XYZ file of C-alpha atoms in Angstrom:
323
model
C 13.892 6.444 -14.718
C 12.843 4.253 -17.624
C 12.822 0.466 -17.691
C 13.421 -1.673 -20.778
C 9.779 -1.235 -21.870
C 9.888 2.544 -21.583
C 7.794 2.662 -18.418
C 8.593 5.727 -16.318
C 9.383 4.501 -12.785
C 8.659 7.460 -10.537
C 6.795 5.904 -7.592
C 8.223 3.765 -4.826
C 6.784 1.872 -1.868
C 9.150 1.615 1.089
C 8.454 -0.906 3.841
C 9.844 0.257 7.181
C 8.916 -2.877 9.146
C 7.375 -6.319 8.720
C 5.648 -6.073 12.107
C 1.946 -5.370 12.467
C -0.498 -4.929 15.346
C -3.292 -6.679 13.414
C -3.530 -10.207 11.997
C -5.682 -9.804 8.905
C -6.652 -13.213 7.575
C -5.417 -12.565 4.023
C -2.135 -11.025 5.139
C -0.601 -12.534 8.267
C -0.933 -15.792 10.263
C -2.788 -15.510 13.566
C 0.423 -16.112 15.523
C 2.449 -13.740 13.391
C 5.693 -14.482 11.558
C 9.373 -14.583 12.384
C 10.351 -10.949 12.095
C 13.434 -9.357 10.621
C 15.879 -8.511 13.394
C 16.042 -4.790 14.099
C 19.724 -4.716 13.207
C 18.862 -6.031 9.754
C 16.305 -3.309 9.030
C 17.341 -0.306 7.025
C 17.890 2.602 9.398
C 16.100 5.876 8.748
C 19.439 7.382 7.748
C 19.957 4.599 5.201
C 16.452 4.999 3.775
C 16.947 8.762 3.464
C 20.259 8.263 1.703
C 18.708 5.763 -0.708
C 15.784 8.134 -1.122
C 18.193 10.787 -2.347
C 19.649 8.344 -4.881
C 16.192 7.349 -6.088
C 15.147 10.997 -6.309
C 18.151 11.615 -8.542
C 16.895 8.829 -10.796
C 13.445 10.391 -11.081
C 11.432 8.936 -8.186
C 9.200 11.745 -6.921
C 6.601 9.859 -4.840
C 7.213 7.510 -1.926
C 4.733 5.597 0.194
C 5.793 4.239 3.581
C 4.273 0.851 4.350
C 4.821 -2.224 6.495
C 3.586 -4.428 8.050
C 2.192 -1.475 9.913
C 4.591 1.458 9.503
C 3.433 3.302 12.606
C 4.661 0.556 14.945
C 8.170 1.787 14.126
C 8.978 4.687 16.405
C 9.508 8.290 15.353
C 8.363 7.839 11.767
C 8.100 11.609 11.424
C 11.921 11.707 11.365
C 11.889 9.612 8.212
C 9.119 11.666 6.594
C 11.000 14.900 7.241
C 14.280 13.464 5.980
C 12.745 12.146 2.758
C 11.081 15.486 2.052
C 13.801 17.907 3.125
C 17.054 15.984 2.691
C 16.354 13.374 0.011
C 14.254 15.637 -2.175
C 11.214 13.378 -2.509
C 8.345 15.596 -3.632
C 5.453 13.634 -2.109
C 5.518 11.241 0.850
C 2.503 9.176 1.887
C 1.722 6.488 4.460
C -0.527 3.431 4.285
C -1.682 2.413 7.759
C -4.358 0.443 9.581
C -5.011 3.605 11.602
C -4.755 2.212 15.134
C -1.742 4.356 16.060
C -2.441 7.233 13.701
C -4.230 9.904 15.790
C -1.430 10.431 18.299
C 1.224 10.504 15.578
C -0.612 12.651 13.035
C 0.468 16.084 14.325
C 4.161 15.213 14.071
C 3.756 13.524 10.691
C 1.868 16.447 9.191
C 4.377 18.922 10.617
C 7.144 16.842 9.022
C 5.517 17.263 5.616
C 3.321 14.174 5.131
C 1.210 14.638 2.007
C -1.380 11.925 2.435
C -2.546 8.852 4.277
C -4.348 5.715 3.124
C -6.237 3.974 5.924
C -7.077 0.298 5.473
C -10.520 -0.804 6.623
C -12.422 -3.891 5.483
C -15.556 -3.767 7.625
C -18.501 -1.569 8.542
C -18.875 -2.821 12.121
C -16.763 -4.002 15.036
C -17.764 -7.659 14.840
C -16.669 -8.194 11.249
C -13.595 -6.032 11.810
C -12.500 -8.379 14.583
C -13.258 -11.449 12.479
C -11.062 -10.197 9.613
C -8.249 -8.657 11.664
C -8.386 -11.068 14.626
C -8.102 -8.008 16.874
C -10.307 -5.307 18.365
C -9.904 -1.746 17.178
C -12.762 -0.785 14.866
C -13.687 2.360 16.790
C -10.029 3.404 16.896
C -9.857 3.208 13.110
C -13.076 5.215 12.760
C -11.584 7.844 15.066
C -8.373 7.850 13.031
C -10.311 8.522 9.828
C -11.949 11.543 11.424
C -8.632 12.756 12.813
C -6.987 12.546 9.395
C -9.879 14.406 7.770
C -9.388 17.297 10.211
C -6.182 18.299 8.393
C -7.322 20.276 5.316
C -4.126 19.767 3.320
C -3.830 16.040 3.960
C -5.034 13.682 1.221
C -7.077 10.915 2.878
C -8.161 7.697 1.183
C -9.616 4.454 2.492
C -8.503 1.039 1.213
C -10.768 -2.012 1.297
C -9.993 -5.530 0.082
C -13.340 -7.067 -0.949
C -13.645 -10.732 -0.052
C -16.299 -13.315 0.649
C -16.123 -12.247 4.301
C -17.055 -8.598 3.855
C -19.110 -8.810 0.645
C -22.376 -8.034 2.450
C -20.971 -4.875 4.019
C -19.452 -3.220 0.947
C -22.616 -1.253 0.175
C -22.831 -0.108 3.798
C -19.179 0.959 3.737
C -19.691 3.015 0.595
C -22.699 4.766 2.081
C -21.081 5.379 5.465
C -17.703 6.628 4.284
C -18.314 8.260 0.900
C -21.904 9.499 0.555
C -21.525 12.680 2.620
C -17.750 13.164 2.824
C -14.948 14.067 0.459
C -13.275 10.727 1.097
C -12.227 8.204 -1.511
C -12.991 4.536 -0.855
C -10.845 2.263 -3.003
C -11.604 -1.404 -3.555
C -8.412 -3.401 -4.139
C -8.691 -6.866 -5.625
C -7.145 -9.595 -3.504
C -3.989 -11.026 -5.046
C -2.788 -14.617 -4.530
C 0.257 -13.502 -2.536
C 0.992 -15.363 0.694
C -2.224 -15.957 2.624
C -4.162 -14.277 -0.158
C -4.094 -17.655 -1.899
C -6.238 -19.108 0.885
C -8.998 -16.484 0.734
C -11.744 -15.744 -1.778
C -11.558 -12.269 -3.255
C -14.291 -10.369 -5.058
C -13.645 -8.901 -8.488
C -14.190 -5.330 -9.572
C -17.197 -6.413 -11.625
C -18.820 -8.043 -8.596
C -18.285 -4.963 -6.424
C -19.528 -2.627 -9.151
C -22.673 -4.695 -9.506
C -23.376 -4.497 -5.760
C -22.864 -0.736 -5.624
C -24.817 0.053 -8.784
C -27.718 -2.150 -7.710
C -27.858 -0.152 -4.475
C -27.109 3.389 -5.666
C -27.401 3.593 -9.451
C -24.890 3.721 -12.318
C -21.339 4.892 -11.740
C -19.753 7.693 -13.736
C -16.030 7.448 -14.537
C -13.902 10.339 -13.295
C -11.312 10.281 -16.054
C -9.894 13.655 -15.069
C -9.084 12.534 -11.517
C -5.355 11.717 -11.680
C -4.132 9.463 -8.882
C -0.625 8.956 -10.228
C -1.219 5.211 -10.093
C -3.413 2.364 -11.332
C -6.608 3.338 -9.532
C -9.618 4.218 -11.679
C -12.147 6.498 -10.013
C -15.918 6.801 -10.282
C -18.726 8.810 -8.761
C -22.060 7.481 -7.532
C -25.349 9.422 -7.809
C -25.764 11.750 -4.842
C -22.354 10.914 -3.380
C -19.884 13.630 -2.376
C -16.824 11.345 -2.318
C -15.389 8.915 -4.817
C -15.159 5.176 -5.372
C -11.907 3.756 -6.722
C -10.910 0.394 -8.152
C -7.445 -1.143 -8.183
C -7.904 -4.396 -10.052
C -4.656 -6.251 -10.703
C -6.438 -9.529 -11.344
C -9.236 -8.541 -13.746
C -7.872 -5.263 -15.180
C -4.152 -5.925 -15.368
C -2.237 -2.633 -15.473
C 1.346 -3.881 -15.773
C 1.919 -2.086 -19.077
C 1.559 1.228 -17.249
C 3.278 0.181 -14.017
C 5.328 3.048 -12.587
C 6.405 1.533 -9.279
C 9.086 -0.385 -7.465
C 9.351 -1.569 -3.852
C 12.010 -1.492 -1.161
C 11.628 -4.101 1.587
C 12.354 -3.338 5.228
C 15.725 -5.107 5.013
C 16.807 -3.328 1.848
C 15.838 -5.524 -1.115
C 14.716 -3.572 -4.160
C 11.778 -5.467 -5.712
C 10.858 -4.492 -9.234
C 7.597 -6.499 -9.351
C 5.271 -7.583 -6.557
C 5.009 -11.177 -7.758
C 8.604 -11.958 -8.561
C 11.670 -12.227 -6.385
C 13.630 -10.107 -8.850
C 15.674 -7.028 -8.056
C 18.787 -6.312 -6.024
C 19.691 -6.387 -2.342
C 20.977 -2.878 -1.660
C 21.792 -3.123 2.046
C 25.149 -4.954 1.650
C 26.314 -2.263 -0.773
C 25.559 0.851 1.256
C 29.293 1.352 1.767
C 29.617 2.032 -1.958
C 29.298 5.452 -3.537
C 25.957 6.916 -4.569
C 26.999 6.579 -8.208
C 27.678 2.844 -7.798
C 24.353 2.306 -6.026
C 22.598 4.315 -8.699
C 24.031 2.012 -11.361
C 22.831 -1.076 -9.447
C 19.346 0.385 -9.201
C 19.235 1.315 -12.868
C 20.331 -2.191 -13.873
C 17.654 -3.782 -11.679
C 14.932 -1.505 -13.037
C 16.049 -2.228 -16.598
C 15.295 -5.897 -15.860
C 11.835 -5.190 -14.411
C 9.434 -7.993 -15.502
C 6.868 -7.283 -18.210
C 4.126 -8.021 -15.706
C 2.744 -10.444 -13.178
C 1.251 -13.813 -14.055
C -0.595 -15.006 -10.981
C -2.429 -17.647 -13.006
C 0.828 -19.617 -13.209
C 0.880 -21.086 -9.704
C 4.054 -23.059 -10.414
C 6.148 -20.048 -11.439
C 9.482 -20.736 -9.726
C 10.462 -17.081 -9.703
C 7.429 -16.069 -7.638
C 8.160 -14.580 -4.229
C 7.043 -17.064 -1.568
C 6.857 -14.554 1.287
C 3.622 -13.178 2.727
C 2.604 -9.590 2.038
C 3.799 -8.127 5.347
C 7.281 -9.477 4.635
C 7.312 -8.100 1.111
C 5.834 -4.731 2.022
C 2.172 -3.854 1.513
């Protein structure tokens, strides 16, 4: 599916809930937010049907997000439906890991291809400071549990900020030196509460890691199917990745769209542009396909977070948009 700039849109992030069992300082207020009513969420059947339409338009990869996707019950039903009924080639989940170990067997059996586990700290104290909840050891256990499945792609996501800057070197050593894991550093974007926190750029993180371990070597042949650029460190078994929307803008190669938990198709993370699909689910697949194609054709050229007064910017926090 091509947009007006010829970008091939083949990857989609699908939020299944705006609820989360953590309260990360750059993502959600300490007391939470007013959640979408369950009746207003897309049902699994509706997501699978839309997945089939998107697959027909060329979407081959879907990532289930939230909020925290695993707080929604029986997620393996959705994974199986997207793979077997909708025809989505690869289905992944991004999770904070707290509920992952007990759900992993069912998810893997359903056909899950990979899991990204978010972790921003190297010890329990900082973890609690950033997430406002306990659970560090549960996440560490979840990482090990995910790694026990040989066919499951496992990556770690870290948002570098002023809070965890001093632990980034420790995290790289702990998680990547002697494992086949990938640790990806994702630049903080000024979305929602991200505007109130101080992120660290790719250059700053690179400098910390290279000062500690030596020069990085680009892994140009490692294809992630997305904007991440991968590197190796001397003596490390695993990989370091950088997703840098602020300092290495990748909009010209953007291949993704997003579906919110209540059915709004977002064509760009920053802007409130797209189409609300939920009210039109009574229409035929062909009619919905046309609505999707029209929305994608109008996908913005790229984000412009430096323009704080942009009236088209989405004012919701990340958990409401879909991580």
